[in-house]
PDB file of N, CA and C in Angstrom:
ATOM      1  N   MET R 172      15.263  20.903  31.101  1.00 47.00           N
ATOM      2  CA  MET R 172      14.167  20.005  30.877  1.00 47.00           C
ATOM      3  C   MET R 172      13.735  19.434  32.220  1.00 47.00           C
ATOM      4  N   LEU R 173      12.465  19.356  32.431  1.00 49.00           N
ATOM      5  CA  LEU R 173      11.929  18.840  33.679  1.00 49.00           C
ATOM      6  C   LEU R 173      11.601  17.359  33.548  1.00 49.00           C
ATOM      7  N   TYR R 174      11.936  16.609  34.542  1.00 48.00           N
ATOM      8  CA  TYR R 174      11.625  15.187  34.583  1.00 48.00           C
ATOM      9  C   TYR R 174      10.835  14.904  35.850  1.00 48.00           C
ATOM     10  N   TYR R 175       9.807  14.097  35.709  1.00 48.00           N
ATOM     11  CA  TYR R 175       9.014  13.720  36.867  1.00 48.00           C
ATOM     12  C   TYR R 175       9.159  12.224  37.096  1.00 48.00           C
ATOM     13  N   PHE R 176       9.394  11.872  38.325  1.00 49.00           N
ATOM     14  CA  PHE R 176       9.504  10.479  38.711  1.00 49.00           C
ATOM     15  C   PHE R 176       8.685  10.296  39.968  1.00 49.00           C
ATOM     16  N   ARG R 177       7.624   9.518  39.859  1.00 53.00           N
ATOM     17  CA  ARG R 177       6.715   9.302  40.994  1.00 53.00           C
ATOM     18  C   ARG R 177       6.206  10.615  41.568  1.00 53.00           C
ATOM     19  N   GLY R 178       5.901  11.565  40.674  1.00 54.00           N
ATOM     20  CA  GLY R 178       5.318  12.827  41.100  1.00 54.00           C
ATOM     21  C   GLY R 178       6.304  13.833  41.649  1.00 54.00           C
ATOM     22  N   GLU R 179       7.594  13.547  41.572  1.00 57.00           N
ATOM     23  CA  GLU R 179       8.597  14.471  42.101  1.00 57.00           C
ATOM     24  C   GLU R 179       9.404  15.084  40.972  1.00 57.00           C
ATOM     25  N   LEU R 180       9.768  16.323  41.147  1.00 56.00           N
ATOM     26  CA  LEU R 180      10.597  17.038  40.190  1.00 56.00           C
ATOM     27  C   LEU R 180      12.007  16.461  40.226  1.00 56.00           C
ATOM     28  N   GLN R 181      12.548  16.094  39.066  1.00 60.00           N
ATOM     29  CA  GLN R 181      13.855  15.444  39.014  1.00 60.00           C
ATOM     30  C   GLN R 181      14.796  16.185  38.068  1.00 60.00           C
ATOM     31  N   ASN R 182      15.161  17.404  38.377  1.00 67.00           N
ATOM     32  CA  ASN R 182      16.091  18.138  37.522  1.00 67.00           C
ATOM     33  C   ASN R 182      17.239  18.763  38.312  1.00 67.00           C
ATOM     34  N   ASN R 183      17.432  18.353  39.549  1.00 74.00           N
ATOM     35  CA  ASN R 183      18.503  18.836  40.419  1.00 74.00           C
ATOM     36  C   ASN R 183      18.365  20.295  40.834  1.00 74.00           C
ATOM     37  N   TYR R 184      17.209  20.884  40.666  1.00 74.00           N
ATOM     38  CA  TYR R 184      16.972  22.257  41.104  1.00 74.00           C
ATOM     39  C   TYR R 184      15.882  22.334  42.165  1.00 74.00           C
ATOM     40  N   GLN R 185      15.567  21.208  42.776  1.00 76.00           N
ATOM     41  CA  GLN R 185      14.523  21.188  43.792  1.00 76.00           C
ATOM     42  C   GLN R 185      14.833  22.146  44.935  1.00 76.00           C
ATOM     43  N   TYR R 186      16.103  22.335  45.212  1.00 79.00           N
ATOM     44  CA  TYR R 186      16.510  23.171  46.342  1.00 79.00           C
ATOM     45  C   TYR R 186      16.099  24.638  46.187  1.00 79.00           C
ATOM     46  N   CYS R 187      15.840  25.082  44.968  1.00 80.00           N
ATOM     47  CA  CYS R 187      15.563  26.508  44.787  1.00 80.00           C
ATOM     48  C   CYS R 187      14.165  26.800  44.241  1.00 80.00           C
ATOM     49  N   VAL R 188      13.299  25.804  44.134  1.00 82.00           N
ATOM     50  CA  VAL R 188      11.969  26.016  43.553  1.00 82.00           C
ATOM     51  C   VAL R 188      11.159  27.016  44.367  1.00 82.00           C
ATOM     52  N   LYS R 189      11.078  26.823  45.672  1.00 86.00           N
ATOM     53  CA  LYS R 189      10.286  27.724  46.520  1.00 86.00           C
ATOM     54  C   LYS R 189      10.830  29.151  46.450  1.00 86.00           C
ATOM     55  N   LYS R 190      12.149  29.284  46.574  1.00 87.00           N
ATOM     56  CA  LYS R 190      12.786  30.606  46.504  1.00 87.00           C
ATOM     57  C   LYS R 190      12.544  31.243  45.138  1.00 87.00           C
ATOM     58  N   PHE R 191      12.661  30.439  44.069  1.00 88.00           N
ATOM     59  CA  PHE R 191      12.462  30.944  42.720  1.00 88.00           C
ATOM     60  C   PHE R 191      11.058  31.509  42.543  1.00 88.00           C
ATOM     61  N   ILE R 192      10.075  30.772  43.000  1.00 89.00           N
ATOM     62  CA  ILE R 192       8.678  31.224  42.874  1.00 89.00           C
ATOM     63  C   ILE R 192       8.458  32.511  43.666  1.00 89.00           C
ATOM     64  N   GLN R 193       8.966  32.575  44.881  1.00 89.00           N
ATOM     65  CA  GLN R 193       8.792  33.774  45.710  1.00 89.00           C
ATOM     66  C   GLN R 193       9.474  34.986  45.090  1.00 89.00           C
ATOM     67  N   GLU R 194      10.705  34.823  44.636  1.00 89.00           N
ATOM     68  CA  GLU R 194      11.466  35.944  44.072  1.00 89.00           C
ATOM     69  C   GLU R 194      10.880  36.405  42.736  1.00 89.00           C
ATOM     70  N   MET R 195      10.436  35.470  41.931  1.00 90.00           N
ATOM     71  CA  MET R 195       9.994  35.805  40.581  1.00 90.00           C
ATOM     72  C   MET R 195       8.598  36.413  40.535  1.00 90.00           C
ATOM     73  N   GLU R 196       7.861  36.346  41.623  1.00 91.00           N
ATOM     74  CA  GLU R 196       6.486  36.865  41.646  1.00 91.00           C
ATOM     75  C   GLU R 196       6.430  38.330  41.198  1.00 91.00           C
ATOM     76  N   GLU R 197       7.261  39.173  41.733  1.00 89.00           N
ATOM     77  CA  GLU R 197       7.272  40.587  41.369  1.00 89.00           C
ATOM     78  C   GLU R 197       8.038  40.824  40.066  1.00 89.00           C
ATOM     79  N   ILE R 198       9.061  40.034  39.850  1.00 93.00           N
ATOM     80  CA  ILE R 198       9.923  40.229  38.686  1.00 93.00           C
ATOM     81  C   ILE R 198       9.179  39.971  37.382  1.00 93.00           C
ATOM     82  N   VAL R 199       8.283  38.982  37.349  1.00 93.00           N
ATOM     83  CA  VAL R 199       7.528  38.725  36.121  1.00 93.00           C
ATOM     84  C   VAL R 199       6.604  39.899  35.795  1.00 93.00           C
ATOM     85  N   VAL R 200       6.121  40.584  36.813  1.00 93.00           N
ATOM     86  CA  VAL R 200       5.294  41.770  36.578  1.00 93.00           C
ATOM     87  C   VAL R 200       6.139  42.859  35.921  1.00 93.00           C
ATOM     88  N   TRP R 201       7.362  43.080  36.459  1.00 93.00           N
ATOM     89  CA  TRP R 201       8.262  44.075  35.865  1.00 93.00           C
ATOM     90  C   TRP R 201       8.580  43.720  34.423  1.00 93.00           C
ATOM     91  N   LEU R 202       8.787  42.432  34.154  1.00 93.00           N
ATOM     92  CA  LEU R 202       9.094  41.989  32.797  1.00 93.00           C
ATOM     93  C   LEU R 202       7.897  42.234  31.871  1.00 93.00           C
ATOM     94  N   ALA R 203       6.711  41.894  32.325  1.00 93.00           N
ATOM     95  CA  ALA R 203       5.497  42.096  31.517  1.00 93.00           C
ATOM     96  C   ALA R 203       5.250  43.576  31.239  1.00 93.00           C
ATOM     97  N   GLU R 204       5.599  44.420  32.189  1.00 92.00           N
ATOM     98  CA  GLU R 204       5.426  45.860  32.010  1.00 92.00           C
ATOM     99  C   GLU R 204       6.560  46.496  31.212  1.00 92.00           C
ATOM    100  N   GLY R 205       7.563  45.699  30.858  1.00 93.00           N
ATOM    101  CA  GLY R 205       8.689  46.211  30.089  1.00 93.00           C
ATOM    102  C   GLY R 205       9.673  47.019  30.909  1.00 93.00           C
ATOM    103  N   LYS R 206       9.661  46.847  32.222  1.00 93.00           N
ATOM    104  CA  LYS R 206      10.541  47.622  33.094  1.00 93.00           C
ATOM    105  C   LYS R 206      11.946  47.040  33.186  1.00 93.00           C
ATOM    106  N   ILE R 207      12.095  45.746  32.911  1.00 94.00           N
ATOM    107  CA  ILE R 207      13.423  45.131  32.897  1.00 94.00           C
ATOM    108  C   ILE R 207      13.628  44.422  31.563  1.00 94.00           C
ATOM    109  N   ASN R 208      14.885  44.304  31.160  1.00 93.00           N
ATOM    110  CA  ASN R 208      15.182  43.657  29.887  1.00 93.00           C
ATOM    111  C   ASN R 208      15.627  42.214  30.102  1.00 93.00           C
ATOM    112  N   ASP R 209      15.857  41.508  28.997  1.00 93.00           N
ATOM    113  CA  ASP R 209      16.224  40.098  29.058  1.00 93.00           C
ATOM    114  C   ASP R 209      17.547  39.864  29.774  1.00 93.00           C
ATOM    115  N   ASN R 210      18.505  40.753  29.575  1.00 95.00           N
ATOM    116  CA  ASN R 210      19.812  40.579  30.213  1.00 95.00           C
ATOM    117  C   ASN R 210      19.707  40.657  31.726  1.00 95.00           C
ATOM    118  N   LEU R 211      18.946  41.614  32.224  1.00 95.00           N
ATOM    119  CA  LEU R 211      18.758  41.733  33.670  1.00 95.00           C
ATOM    120  C   LEU R 211      17.984  40.530  34.196  1.00 95.00           C
ATOM    121  N   LEU R 212      17.001  40.077  33.444  1.00 95.00           N
ATOM    122  CA  LEU R 212      16.236  38.892  33.841  1.00 95.00           C
ATOM    123  C   LEU R 212      17.158  37.685  33.986  1.00 95.00           C
ATOM    124  N   LEU R 213      18.067  37.497  33.046  1.00 95.00           N
ATOM    125  CA  LEU R 213      19.007  36.380  33.130  1.00 95.00           C
ATOM    126  C   LEU R 213      19.913  36.497  34.348  1.00 95.00           C
ATOM    127  N   GLU R 214      20.357  37.697  34.658  1.00 95.00           N
ATOM    128  CA  GLU R 214      21.175  37.912  35.864  1.00 95.00           C
ATOM    129  C   GLU R 214      20.397  37.545  37.122  1.00 95.00           C
ATOM    130  N   ILE R 215      19.139  37.941  37.160  1.00 94.00           N
ATOM    131  CA  ILE R 215      18.288  37.664  38.320  1.00 94.00           C
ATOM    132  C   ILE R 215      18.075  36.163  38.475  1.00 94.00           C
ATOM    133  N   ILE R 216      17.736  35.487  37.387  1.00 92.00           N
ATOM    134  CA  ILE R 216      17.503  34.042  37.440  1.00 92.00           C
ATOM    135  C   ILE R 216      18.772  33.310  37.859  1.00 92.00           C
ATOM    136  N   ASP R 217      19.901  33.701  37.286  1.00 93.00           N
ATOM    137  CA  ASP R 217      21.179  33.084  37.648  1.00 93.00           C
ATOM    138  C   ASP R 217      21.463  33.279  39.141  1.00 93.00           C
ATOM    139  N   SER R 218      21.179  34.447  39.648  1.00 93.00           N
ATOM    140  CA  SER R 218      21.413  34.734  41.056  1.00 93.00           C
ATOM    141  C   SER R 218      20.501  33.906  41.951  1.00 93.00           C
ATOM    142  N   ILE R 219      19.245  33.776  41.577  1.00 90.00           N
ATOM    143  CA  ILE R 219      18.300  32.986  42.375  1.00 90.00           C
ATOM    144  C   ILE R 219      18.758  31.536  42.459  1.00 90.00           C
ATOM    145  N   ILE R 220      19.235  31.006  41.355  1.00 88.00           N
ATOM    146  CA  ILE R 220      19.632  29.596  41.306  1.00 88.00           C
ATOM    147  C   ILE R 220      20.975  29.352  41.986  1.00 88.00           C
ATOM    148  N   ASN R 221      21.927  30.255  41.803  1.00 90.00           N
ATOM    149  CA  ASN R 221      23.305  29.984  42.212  1.00 90.00           C
ATOM    150  C   ASN R 221      23.799  30.717  43.450  1.00 90.00           C
ATOM    151  N   GLU R 222      23.017  31.649  43.996  1.00 91.00           N
ATOM    152  CA  GLU R 222      23.473  32.420  45.145  1.00 91.00           C
ATOM    153  C   GLU R 222      22.418  32.411  46.240  1.00 91.00           C
ATOM    154  N   ASN R 223      22.846  32.686  47.457  1.00 89.00           N
ATOM    155  CA  ASN R 223      21.902  32.733  48.582  1.00 89.00           C
ATOM    156  C   ASN R 223      21.006  33.962  48.533  1.00 89.00           C
ATOM    157  N   GLU R 224      21.557  35.064  48.046  1.00 91.00           N
ATOM    158  CA  GLU R 224      20.780  36.297  47.898  1.00 91.00           C
ATOM    159  C   GLU R 224      21.387  37.113  46.766  1.00 91.00           C
ATOM    160  N   PHE R 225      20.652  38.121  46.336  1.00 93.00           N
ATOM    161  CA  PHE R 225      21.156  38.977  45.264  1.00 93.00           C
ATOM    162  C   PHE R 225      22.416  39.705  45.727  1.00 93.00           C
ATOM    163  N   SER R 226      23.394  39.810  44.844  1.00 95.00           N
ATOM    164  CA  SER R 226      24.602  40.579  45.154  1.00 95.00           C
ATOM    165  C   SER R 226      24.246  42.056  45.225  1.00 95.00           C
ATOM    166  N   GLU R 227      25.109  42.824  45.854  1.00 97.00           N
ATOM    167  CA  GLU R 227      24.871  44.266  45.956  1.00 97.00           C
ATOM    168  C   GLU R 227      24.816  44.904  44.570  1.00 97.00           C
ATOM    169  N   SER R 228      25.684  44.466  43.676  1.00 96.00           N
ATOM    170  CA  SER R 228      25.692  45.056  42.331  1.00 96.00           C
ATOM    171  C   SER R 228      24.400  44.738  41.584  1.00 96.00           C
ATOM    172  N   LEU R 229      23.858  43.537  41.764  1.00 96.00           N
ATOM    173  CA  LEU R 229      22.595  43.191  41.110  1.00 96.00           C
ATOM    174  C   LEU R 229      21.448  43.995  41.717  1.00 96.00           C
ATOM    175  N   LYS R 230      21.447  44.135  43.033  1.00 96.00           N
ATOM    176  CA  LYS R 230      20.411  44.951  43.686  1.00 96.00           C
ATOM    177  C   LYS R 230      20.434  46.383  43.150  1.00 96.00           C
ATOM    178  N   LEU R 231      21.635  46.936  43.044  1.00 96.00           N
ATOM    179  CA  LEU R 231      21.759  48.301  42.524  1.00 96.00           C
ATOM    180  C   LEU R 231      21.326  48.390  41.071  1.00 96.00           C
ATOM    181  N   ASN R 232      21.649  47.370  40.286  1.00 96.00           N
ATOM    182  CA  ASN R 232      21.247  47.338  38.888  1.00 96.00           C
ATOM    183  C   ASN R 232      19.721  47.295  38.760  1.00 96.00           C
ATOM    184  N   ILE R 233      19.076  46.496  39.592  1.00 95.00           N
ATOM    185  CA  ILE R 233      17.610  46.419  39.579  1.00 95.00           C
ATOM    186  C   ILE R 233      17.005  47.767  39.970  1.00 95.00           C
ATOM    187  N   ILE R 234      17.509  48.356  41.042  1.00 94.00           N
ATOM    188  CA  ILE R 234      16.994  49.655  41.506  1.00 94.00           C
ATOM    189  C   ILE R 234      17.187  50.725  40.435  1.00 94.00           C
ATOM    190  N   GLU R 235      18.383  50.760  39.864  1.00 95.00           N
ATOM    191  CA  GLU R 235      18.670  51.761  38.834  1.00 95.00           C
ATOM    192  C   GLU R 235      17.765  51.580  37.617  1.00 95.00           C
ATOM    193  N   THR R 236      17.574  50.344  37.197  1.00 94.00           N
ATOM    194  CA  THR R 236      16.723  50.073  36.039  1.00 94.00           C
ATOM    195  C   THR R 236      15.283  50.489  36.308  1.00 94.00           C
ATOM    196  N   LEU R 237      14.750  50.124  37.471  1.00 92.00           N
ATOM    197  CA  LEU R 237      13.372  50.473  37.812  1.00 92.00           C
ATOM    198  C   LEU R 237      13.230  51.989  37.979  1.00 92.00           C
ATOM    199  N   TRP R 238      14.212  52.624  38.585  1.00 92.00           N
ATOM    200  CA  TRP R 238      14.176  54.067  38.794  1.00 92.00           C
ATOM    201  C   TRP R 238      14.177  54.800  37.451  1.00 92.00           C
ATOM    202  N   MET R 239      15.074  54.410  36.570  1.00 88.00           N
ATOM    203  CA  MET R 239      15.173  55.060  35.264  1.00 88.00           C
ATOM    204  C   MET R 239      13.907  54.832  34.458  1.00 88.00           C
ATOM    205  N   ASN R 240      13.332  53.635  34.563  1.00 81.00           N
ATOM    206  CA  ASN R 240      12.100  53.335  33.839  1.00 81.00           C
ATOM    207  C   ASN R 240      10.952  54.189  34.346  1.00 81.00           C
ATOM    208  N   ASN R 241      10.847  54.332  35.649  1.00 75.00           N
ATOM    209  CA  ASN R 241       9.775  55.163  36.221  1.00 75.00           C
ATOM    210  C   ASN R 241       9.995  56.643  35.926  1.00 75.00           C
ATOM    211  N   TYR R 242      11.251  57.059  35.904  1.00 69.00           N
ATOM    212  CA  TYR R 242      11.571  58.452  35.624  1.00 69.00           C
ATOM    213  C   TYR R 242      11.263  58.809  34.162  1.00 69.00           C
ATOM    214  N   ASP R 243      11.523  57.861  33.252  1.00 62.00           N
ATOM    215  CA  ASP R 243      11.274  58.098  31.836  1.00 62.00           C
ATOM    216  C   ASP R 243       9.777  58.143  31.519  1.00 62.00           C
ATOM    217  N   ASN R 244       8.975  57.426  32.308  1.00 57.00           N
ATOM    218  CA  ASN R 244       7.531  57.389  32.033  1.00 57.00           C
ATOM    219  C   ASN R 244       6.905  58.485  32.779  1.00 57.00           C
TER     220      ASN R 244
END
């Protein structure tokens, strides 16, 4: 839940808002196109919030998912 106090975001996630917006720009397109599923989306969001960068396993999972999706179409 988002709380605003004097025009400022008050939910303890201010530290990752800019990064979240930048990272999610392409990911929402993949989601809208059906290229990634909900489980992968949750992994990505969790990584954006809790880690400095995507883990190698998550990067590989994203690449594999996008590759398989493009190969199937």
